[in-house]
Every structure is written in C-alpha cells, then in structure tokens.
mmCIF file of C-alpha atoms in Angstrom:
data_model
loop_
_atom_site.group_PDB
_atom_site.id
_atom_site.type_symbol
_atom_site.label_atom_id
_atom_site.label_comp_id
_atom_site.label_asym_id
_atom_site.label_seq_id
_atom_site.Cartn_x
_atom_site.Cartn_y
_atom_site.Cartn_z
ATOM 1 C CA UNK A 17 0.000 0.000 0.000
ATOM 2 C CA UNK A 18 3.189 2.373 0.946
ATOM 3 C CA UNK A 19 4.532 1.093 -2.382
ATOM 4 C CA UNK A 20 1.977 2.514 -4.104
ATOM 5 C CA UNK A 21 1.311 5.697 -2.334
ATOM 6 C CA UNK A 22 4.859 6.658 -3.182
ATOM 7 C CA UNK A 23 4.451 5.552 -6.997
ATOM 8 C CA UNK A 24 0.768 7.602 -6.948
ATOM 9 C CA UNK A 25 3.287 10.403 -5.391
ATOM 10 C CA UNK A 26 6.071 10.238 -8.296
ATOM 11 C CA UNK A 27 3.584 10.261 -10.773
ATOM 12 C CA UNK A 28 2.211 13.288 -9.484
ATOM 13 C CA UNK A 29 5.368 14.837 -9.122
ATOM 14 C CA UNK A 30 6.627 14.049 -12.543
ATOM 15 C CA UNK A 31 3.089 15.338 -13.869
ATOM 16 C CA UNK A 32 3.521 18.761 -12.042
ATOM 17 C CA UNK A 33 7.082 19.460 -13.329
ATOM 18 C CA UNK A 34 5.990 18.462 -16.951
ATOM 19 C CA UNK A 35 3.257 21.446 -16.448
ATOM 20 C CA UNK A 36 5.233 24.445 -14.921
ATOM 21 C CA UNK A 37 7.990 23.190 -17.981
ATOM 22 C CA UNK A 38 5.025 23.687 -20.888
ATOM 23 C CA UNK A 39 3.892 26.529 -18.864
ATOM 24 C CA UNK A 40 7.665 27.691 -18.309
ATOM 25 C CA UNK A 41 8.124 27.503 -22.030
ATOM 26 C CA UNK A 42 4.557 28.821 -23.056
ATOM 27 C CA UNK A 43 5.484 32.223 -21.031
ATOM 28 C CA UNK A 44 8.740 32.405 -22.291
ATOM 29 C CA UNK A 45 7.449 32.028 -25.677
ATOM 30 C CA UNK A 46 5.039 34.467 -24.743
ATOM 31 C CA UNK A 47 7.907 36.733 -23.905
ATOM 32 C CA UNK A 48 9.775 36.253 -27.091
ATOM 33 C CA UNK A 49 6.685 37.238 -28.825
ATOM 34 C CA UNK A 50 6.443 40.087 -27.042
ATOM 35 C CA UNK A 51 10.070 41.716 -27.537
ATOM 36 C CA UNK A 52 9.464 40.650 -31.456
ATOM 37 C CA UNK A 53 6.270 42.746 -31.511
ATOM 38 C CA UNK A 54 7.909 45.673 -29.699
ATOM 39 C CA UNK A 55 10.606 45.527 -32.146
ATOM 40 C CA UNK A 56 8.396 45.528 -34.952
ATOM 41 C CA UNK A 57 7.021 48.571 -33.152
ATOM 42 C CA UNK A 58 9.546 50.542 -33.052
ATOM 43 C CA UNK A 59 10.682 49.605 -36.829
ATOM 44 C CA UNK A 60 7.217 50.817 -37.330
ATOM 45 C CA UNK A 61 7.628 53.977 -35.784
ATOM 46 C CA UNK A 62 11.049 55.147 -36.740
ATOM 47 C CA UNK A 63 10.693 53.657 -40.539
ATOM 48 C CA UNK A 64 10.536 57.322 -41.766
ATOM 49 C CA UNK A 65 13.776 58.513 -39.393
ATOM 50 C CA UNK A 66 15.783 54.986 -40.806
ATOM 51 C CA UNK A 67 15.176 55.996 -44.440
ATOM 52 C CA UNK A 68 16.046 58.902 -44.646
ATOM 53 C CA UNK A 69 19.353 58.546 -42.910
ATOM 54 C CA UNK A 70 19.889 55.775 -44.946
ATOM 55 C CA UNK A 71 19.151 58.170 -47.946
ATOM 56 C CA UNK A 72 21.433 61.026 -46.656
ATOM 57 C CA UNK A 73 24.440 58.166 -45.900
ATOM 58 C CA UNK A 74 23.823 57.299 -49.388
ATOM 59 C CA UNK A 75 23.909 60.621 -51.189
ATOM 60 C CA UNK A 76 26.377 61.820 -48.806
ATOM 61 C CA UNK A 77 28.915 58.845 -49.857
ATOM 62 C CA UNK A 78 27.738 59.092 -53.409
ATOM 63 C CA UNK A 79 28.980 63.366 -53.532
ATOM 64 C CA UNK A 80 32.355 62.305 -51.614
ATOM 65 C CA UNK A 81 33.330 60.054 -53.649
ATOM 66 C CA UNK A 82 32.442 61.254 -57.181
ATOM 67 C CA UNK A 83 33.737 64.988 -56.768
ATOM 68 C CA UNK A 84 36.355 64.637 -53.335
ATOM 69 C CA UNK A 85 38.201 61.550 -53.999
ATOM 70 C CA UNK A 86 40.806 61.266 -56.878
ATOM 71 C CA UNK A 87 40.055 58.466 -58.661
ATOM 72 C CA UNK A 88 43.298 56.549 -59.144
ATOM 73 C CA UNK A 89 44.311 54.054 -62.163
ATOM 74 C CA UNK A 90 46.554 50.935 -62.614
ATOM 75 C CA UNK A 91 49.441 50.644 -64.792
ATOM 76 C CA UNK A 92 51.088 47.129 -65.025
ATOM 77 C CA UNK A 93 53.410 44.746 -67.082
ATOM 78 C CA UNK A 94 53.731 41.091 -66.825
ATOM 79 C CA UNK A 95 56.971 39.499 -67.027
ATOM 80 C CA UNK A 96 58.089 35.528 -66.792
ATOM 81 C CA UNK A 97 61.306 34.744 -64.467
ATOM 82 C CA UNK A 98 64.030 31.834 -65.305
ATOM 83 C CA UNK A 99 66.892 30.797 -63.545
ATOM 84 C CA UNK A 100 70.508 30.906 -65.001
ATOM 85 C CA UNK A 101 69.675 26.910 -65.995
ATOM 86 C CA UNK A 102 66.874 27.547 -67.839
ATOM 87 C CA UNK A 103 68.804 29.863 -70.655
ATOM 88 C CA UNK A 104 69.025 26.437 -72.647
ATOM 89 C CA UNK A 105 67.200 22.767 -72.302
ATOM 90 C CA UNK A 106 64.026 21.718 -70.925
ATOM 91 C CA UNK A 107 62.038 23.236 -68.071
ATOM 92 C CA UNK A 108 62.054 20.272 -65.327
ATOM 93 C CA UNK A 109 60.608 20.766 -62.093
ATOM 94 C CA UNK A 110 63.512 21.466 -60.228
ATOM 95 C CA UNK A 111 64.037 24.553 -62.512
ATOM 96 C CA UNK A 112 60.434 25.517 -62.039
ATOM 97 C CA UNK A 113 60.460 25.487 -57.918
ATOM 98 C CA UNK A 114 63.433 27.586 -58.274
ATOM 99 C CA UNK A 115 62.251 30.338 -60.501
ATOM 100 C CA UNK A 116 58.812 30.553 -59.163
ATOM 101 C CA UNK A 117 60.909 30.788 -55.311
ATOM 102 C CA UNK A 118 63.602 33.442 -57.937
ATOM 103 C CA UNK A 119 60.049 36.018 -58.125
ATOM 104 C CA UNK A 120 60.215 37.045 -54.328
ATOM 105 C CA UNK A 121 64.049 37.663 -54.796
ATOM 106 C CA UNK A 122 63.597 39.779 -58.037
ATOM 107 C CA UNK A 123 60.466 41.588 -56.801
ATOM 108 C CA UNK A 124 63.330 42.982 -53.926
ATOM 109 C CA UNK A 125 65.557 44.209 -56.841
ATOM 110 C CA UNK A 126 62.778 45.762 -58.854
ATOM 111 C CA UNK A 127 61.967 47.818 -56.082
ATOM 112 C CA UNK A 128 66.348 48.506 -55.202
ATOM 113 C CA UNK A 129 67.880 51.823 -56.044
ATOM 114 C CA UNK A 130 69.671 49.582 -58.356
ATOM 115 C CA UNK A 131 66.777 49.542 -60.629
ATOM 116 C CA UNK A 132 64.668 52.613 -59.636
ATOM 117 C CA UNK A 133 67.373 55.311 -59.560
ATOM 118 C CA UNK A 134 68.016 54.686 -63.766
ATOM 119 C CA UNK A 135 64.350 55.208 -64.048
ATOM 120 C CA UNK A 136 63.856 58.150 -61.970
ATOM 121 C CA UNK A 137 66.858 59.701 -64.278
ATOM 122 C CA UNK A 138 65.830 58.774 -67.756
ATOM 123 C CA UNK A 139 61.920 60.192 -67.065
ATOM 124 C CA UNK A 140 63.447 63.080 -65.182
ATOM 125 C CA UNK A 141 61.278 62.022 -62.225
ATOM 126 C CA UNK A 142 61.379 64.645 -59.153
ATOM 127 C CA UNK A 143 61.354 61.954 -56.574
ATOM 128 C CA UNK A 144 63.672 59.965 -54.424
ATOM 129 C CA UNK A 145 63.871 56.124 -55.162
ATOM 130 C CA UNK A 146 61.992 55.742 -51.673
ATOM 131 C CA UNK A 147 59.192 57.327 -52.679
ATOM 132 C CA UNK A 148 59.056 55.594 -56.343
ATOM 133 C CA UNK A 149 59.504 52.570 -54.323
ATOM 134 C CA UNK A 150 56.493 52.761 -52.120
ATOM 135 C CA UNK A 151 54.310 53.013 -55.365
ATOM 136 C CA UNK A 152 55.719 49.930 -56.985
ATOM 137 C CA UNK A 153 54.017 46.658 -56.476
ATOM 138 C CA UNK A 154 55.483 43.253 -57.727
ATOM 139 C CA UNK A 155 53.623 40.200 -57.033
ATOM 140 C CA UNK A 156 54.010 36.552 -58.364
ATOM 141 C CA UNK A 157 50.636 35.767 -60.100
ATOM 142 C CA UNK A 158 48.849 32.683 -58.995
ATOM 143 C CA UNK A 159 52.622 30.763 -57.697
ATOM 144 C CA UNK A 160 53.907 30.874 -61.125
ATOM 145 C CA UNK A 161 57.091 31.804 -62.769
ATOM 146 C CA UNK A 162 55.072 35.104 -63.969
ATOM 147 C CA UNK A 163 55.840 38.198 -61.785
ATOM 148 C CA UNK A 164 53.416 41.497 -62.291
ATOM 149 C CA UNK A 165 54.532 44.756 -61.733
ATOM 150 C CA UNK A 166 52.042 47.565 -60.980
ATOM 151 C CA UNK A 167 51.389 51.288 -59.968
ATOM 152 C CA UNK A 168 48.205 53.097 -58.946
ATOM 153 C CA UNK A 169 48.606 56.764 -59.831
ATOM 154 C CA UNK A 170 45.956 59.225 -60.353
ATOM 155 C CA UNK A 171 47.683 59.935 -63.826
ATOM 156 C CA UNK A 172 47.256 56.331 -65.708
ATOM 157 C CA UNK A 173 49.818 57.399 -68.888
ATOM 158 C CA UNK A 174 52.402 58.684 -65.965
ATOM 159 C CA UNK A 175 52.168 55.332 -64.457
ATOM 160 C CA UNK A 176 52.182 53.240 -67.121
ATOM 161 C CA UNK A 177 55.498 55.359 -68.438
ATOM 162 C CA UNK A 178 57.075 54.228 -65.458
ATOM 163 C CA UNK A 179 56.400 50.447 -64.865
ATOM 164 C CA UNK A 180 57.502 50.561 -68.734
ATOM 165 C CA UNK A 181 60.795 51.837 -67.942
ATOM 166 C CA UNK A 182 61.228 49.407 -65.271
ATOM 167 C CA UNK A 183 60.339 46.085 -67.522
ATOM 168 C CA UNK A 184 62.976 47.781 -69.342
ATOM 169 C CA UNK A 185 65.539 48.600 -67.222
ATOM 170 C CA UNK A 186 64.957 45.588 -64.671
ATOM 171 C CA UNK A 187 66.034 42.629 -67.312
ATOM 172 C CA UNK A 188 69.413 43.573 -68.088
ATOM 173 C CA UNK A 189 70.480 44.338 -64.258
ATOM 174 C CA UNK A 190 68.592 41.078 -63.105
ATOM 175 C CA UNK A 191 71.017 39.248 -65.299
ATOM 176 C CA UNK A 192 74.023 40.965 -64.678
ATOM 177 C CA UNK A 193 72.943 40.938 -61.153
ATOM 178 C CA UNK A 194 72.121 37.318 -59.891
ATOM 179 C CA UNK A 195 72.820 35.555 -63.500
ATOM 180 C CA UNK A 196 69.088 34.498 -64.082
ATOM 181 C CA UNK A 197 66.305 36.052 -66.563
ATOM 182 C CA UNK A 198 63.525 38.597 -66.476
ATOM 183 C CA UNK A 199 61.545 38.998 -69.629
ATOM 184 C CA UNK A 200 58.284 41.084 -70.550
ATOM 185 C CA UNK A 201 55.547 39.137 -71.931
ATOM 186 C CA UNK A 202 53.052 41.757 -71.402
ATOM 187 C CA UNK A 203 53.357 45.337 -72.301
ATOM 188 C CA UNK A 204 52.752 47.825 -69.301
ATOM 189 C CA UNK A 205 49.080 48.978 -70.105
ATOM 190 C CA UNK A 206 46.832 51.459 -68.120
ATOM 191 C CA UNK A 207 43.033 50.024 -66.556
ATOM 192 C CA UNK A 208 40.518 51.910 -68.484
ATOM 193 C CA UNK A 209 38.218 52.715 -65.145
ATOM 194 C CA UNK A 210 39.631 53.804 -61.538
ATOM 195 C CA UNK A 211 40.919 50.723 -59.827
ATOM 196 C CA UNK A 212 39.924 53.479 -56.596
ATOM 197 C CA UNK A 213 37.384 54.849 -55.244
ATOM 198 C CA UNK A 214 34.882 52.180 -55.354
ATOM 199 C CA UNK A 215 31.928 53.799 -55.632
ATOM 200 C CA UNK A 216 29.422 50.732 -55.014
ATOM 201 C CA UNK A 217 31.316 49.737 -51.807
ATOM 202 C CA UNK A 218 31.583 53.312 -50.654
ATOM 203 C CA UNK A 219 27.516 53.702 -51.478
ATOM 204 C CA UNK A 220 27.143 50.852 -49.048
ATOM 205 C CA UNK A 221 29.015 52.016 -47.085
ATOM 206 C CA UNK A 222 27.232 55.091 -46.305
ATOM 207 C CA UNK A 223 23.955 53.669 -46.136
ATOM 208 C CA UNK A 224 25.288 51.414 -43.866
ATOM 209 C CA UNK A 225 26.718 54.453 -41.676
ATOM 210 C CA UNK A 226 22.846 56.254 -42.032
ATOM 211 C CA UNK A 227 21.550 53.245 -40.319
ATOM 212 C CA UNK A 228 24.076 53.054 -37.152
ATOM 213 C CA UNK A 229 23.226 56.817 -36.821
ATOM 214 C CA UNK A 230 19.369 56.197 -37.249
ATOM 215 C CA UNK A 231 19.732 53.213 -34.487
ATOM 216 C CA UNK A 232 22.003 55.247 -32.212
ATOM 217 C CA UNK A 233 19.351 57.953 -32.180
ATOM 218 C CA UNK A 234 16.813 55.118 -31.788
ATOM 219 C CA UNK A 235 18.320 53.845 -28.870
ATOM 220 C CA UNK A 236 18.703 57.060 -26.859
ATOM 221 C CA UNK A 237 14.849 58.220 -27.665
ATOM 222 C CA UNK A 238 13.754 54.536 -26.758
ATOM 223 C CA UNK A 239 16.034 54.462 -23.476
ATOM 224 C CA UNK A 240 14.875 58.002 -22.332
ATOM 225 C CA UNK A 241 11.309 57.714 -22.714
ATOM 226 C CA UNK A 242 9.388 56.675 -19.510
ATOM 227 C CA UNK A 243 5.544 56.396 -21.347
ATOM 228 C CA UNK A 244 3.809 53.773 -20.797
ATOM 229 C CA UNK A 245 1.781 53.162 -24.331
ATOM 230 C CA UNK A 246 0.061 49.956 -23.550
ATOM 231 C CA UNK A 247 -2.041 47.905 -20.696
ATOM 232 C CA UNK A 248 0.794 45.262 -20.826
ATOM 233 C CA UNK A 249 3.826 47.967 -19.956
ATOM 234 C CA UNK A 250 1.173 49.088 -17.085
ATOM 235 C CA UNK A 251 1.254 45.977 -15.560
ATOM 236 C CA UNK A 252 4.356 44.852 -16.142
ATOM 237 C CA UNK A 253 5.331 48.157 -13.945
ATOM 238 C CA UNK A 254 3.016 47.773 -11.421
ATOM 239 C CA UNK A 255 2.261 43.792 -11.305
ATOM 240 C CA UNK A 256 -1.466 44.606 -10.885
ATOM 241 C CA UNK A 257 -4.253 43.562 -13.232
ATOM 242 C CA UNK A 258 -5.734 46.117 -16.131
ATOM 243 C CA UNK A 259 -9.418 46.196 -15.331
ATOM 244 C CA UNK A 260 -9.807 48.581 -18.085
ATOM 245 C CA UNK A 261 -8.442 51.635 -20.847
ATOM 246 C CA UNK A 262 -9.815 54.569 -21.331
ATOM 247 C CA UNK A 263 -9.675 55.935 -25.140
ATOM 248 C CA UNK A 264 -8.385 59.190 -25.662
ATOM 249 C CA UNK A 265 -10.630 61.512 -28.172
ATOM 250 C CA UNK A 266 -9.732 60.492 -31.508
ATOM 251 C CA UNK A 267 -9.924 56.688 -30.578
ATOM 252 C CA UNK A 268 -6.867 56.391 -29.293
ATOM 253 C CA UNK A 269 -5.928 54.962 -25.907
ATOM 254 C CA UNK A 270 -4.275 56.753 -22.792
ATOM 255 C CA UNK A 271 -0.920 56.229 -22.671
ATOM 256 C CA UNK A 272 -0.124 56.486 -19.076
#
C-alpha cells in the first residue's frame, strides 16, 4: 500500500514538473513574442527617421566620392622569371620550384635603387627612389614563374610610363645581377576605369553608416522615454491587473 502511495506520489510529481515546464516555455514564448512585436514597433515607428538617414548616408557617400576623392588608375606589365639553368634545355621541375621561389628575390631588386634610380633619371622624375619605391608593387601571379609589376597613380599614362621603364631597365640588371632572366611578356598597359574609389562599396558604405546613426538615435529616444503606451507595460510596472483603458478623443488609448 506504501509502495503505491509513493508511486501515486512520483507520478504526481513528474506530472507537475511536466506542467510548470510547458507553462515555463509557453510564457517564455510568450515573452519572445512580445520583444518581437515591440521591435516591430519601433521599426514601425522610426521607418521614416531609418530611411532617410539611410538616404542622406547614401547621397552623402555618393557626392564624396564622385567629386572629393581622386580616382586613381593601374598601370602594369607582366613578365616571366628563369633561372641561369633555364637559358638552354628543358624546363624540369627542379628549374620551375626555383624560378617561381627566384620572383620574391627579383620583386626585392625591382623595387632597389639599383633599378629605380636609372628610371627616376631617364623620365626626369622629381622623386627619391623611396618614394618611387612605395608606389611599386610586384607580385608573383597565382605561384607561377610570372611576376606582375604595378602602380596606382591618379595619372594612368604617368604610371604606365614608369612600370615601362622598369620592364625595361629591370632585365638587363637582373642578369648581370644574380645571372638568371627577367623577360616582358606583357606590355605595361593602363586600366581603363579607376581601380579606386569604389563607388558601389563606398555607397554601401554610407547607407550602412545612415543606419548606425538612425539606431544610435533610436536607442537614446527609446532608453529616455518613460511612457507607458500599452495595458501590458502598465502591468508589467506595477504587477497589478488592467481592469480597463480609457480611449483618448480620436480613438486612441491613454498612454499612461
């Protein structure tokens, strides 16, 4: 008889934890859908305000970087590297690791006053080879024997005039230099559009930037105001029960 008092007991036990879980869960779900509809709320309310910062961002990126940025174009030649054993023969793949590990070594003397002060001098460039140097980029493309060198400039044709004289100058030092080879097999040309700004990241961007200030605003009107709009903020202040609301004129309901 004990035996089954204490199983009638369990039972009862396990049946009253199973109800304040569902009713655990059915008020936190209750919750959730309550911070969701507030949210939508104030998305509601403060559409107008988000838009038009957005809008403003927008514009305000679009003016800054169509008339106060420079827009700034790339110049570059591509050029293939061999190693001193690959003047005659077959390529074999002992000749290709080394050249393709031969690109970081030349890319250093590309950019060396060895190379950049004979350039400087024949285009009569007003510059130290430090500052030329900082404008240079040589890269291997795609771990291959091919080497690119490049320079953004605002002035394409003043760009592309010097990585020219570099793919020029460059060969007959490399070889002279470290006994290996450097030769152009693509002319330096100039990109037709501005490699910089970009204008469709920068638009982003700025609308992007519209929104944080829209939400910042957002915050600080949400956070300062102490009106209670609805029944369920009343008793969520006070824990009491809403008997009733009284309408303002014009239908809508008294907000405190």
């Amino acid at each position: 008889m004990q035996l089954r008092n204490n199983s009638i007991q369990q039972y009862a036990a396990m049946q009253g934890l199973l109800l304040s879980n569902e009713k655990g869960q059915r008020q936190k779900q209750m919750e959730i859908g309550v911070l969701l509809n507030k949210f939508f709320q104030i998305l509601k309310r403060y559409a107008l305000l988000m838009i038009s910062l957005a809008l403003v961002g927008g514009l305000a990126g679009y003016l800054i970087t169509a008339f106060f940025i420079t827009p700034k174009y790339q110049a570059s030649t591509t050029m293939i590297v061999n190693n001193s054993q690959q003047a005659t023969g077959t390529l074999t793949t002992s000749d290709y690791n080394a050249a393709t590990h031969l690109v970081d070594t030349y890319a250093v003397i590309i950019k060396s006053d060895t190379v950049l002060n004979p350039v400087i001098s024949q285009l009569s460039l007003d510059m130290p080879y430090e500052a030329l140097a900082a404008q240079i980029d040589v890269s291997p493309v795609n771990n291959t024997q091919l080497m690119q060198v490049s320079m953004v400039h605002p002035n394409g044709e003043y760009a592309r005039k010097i990585v020219e004289k570099i793919s020029q100058i460059a060969p007959q030092l490399i070889e002279d230099r470290v006994a290996g080879s450097c030769k152009i097999i693509s002319q330096a040309r100039t990109s037709s559009k501005p490699v910089t700004p970009n204008l469709k990241w920068n638009l982003l961007l700025s609308v992007f930037s519209g929104l944080a200030v829209a939400a910042i605003i957002i915050f600080i009107r949400e956070s300062m105001d102490n009106t209670v709009n609805t029944e369920e903020q009343l008793a969520e202040i006070t824990d009491s029960i809403v008997i009733g609301v009284i309408p303002l004129e014009g239908g809508r309901r008294h907000g405190k």
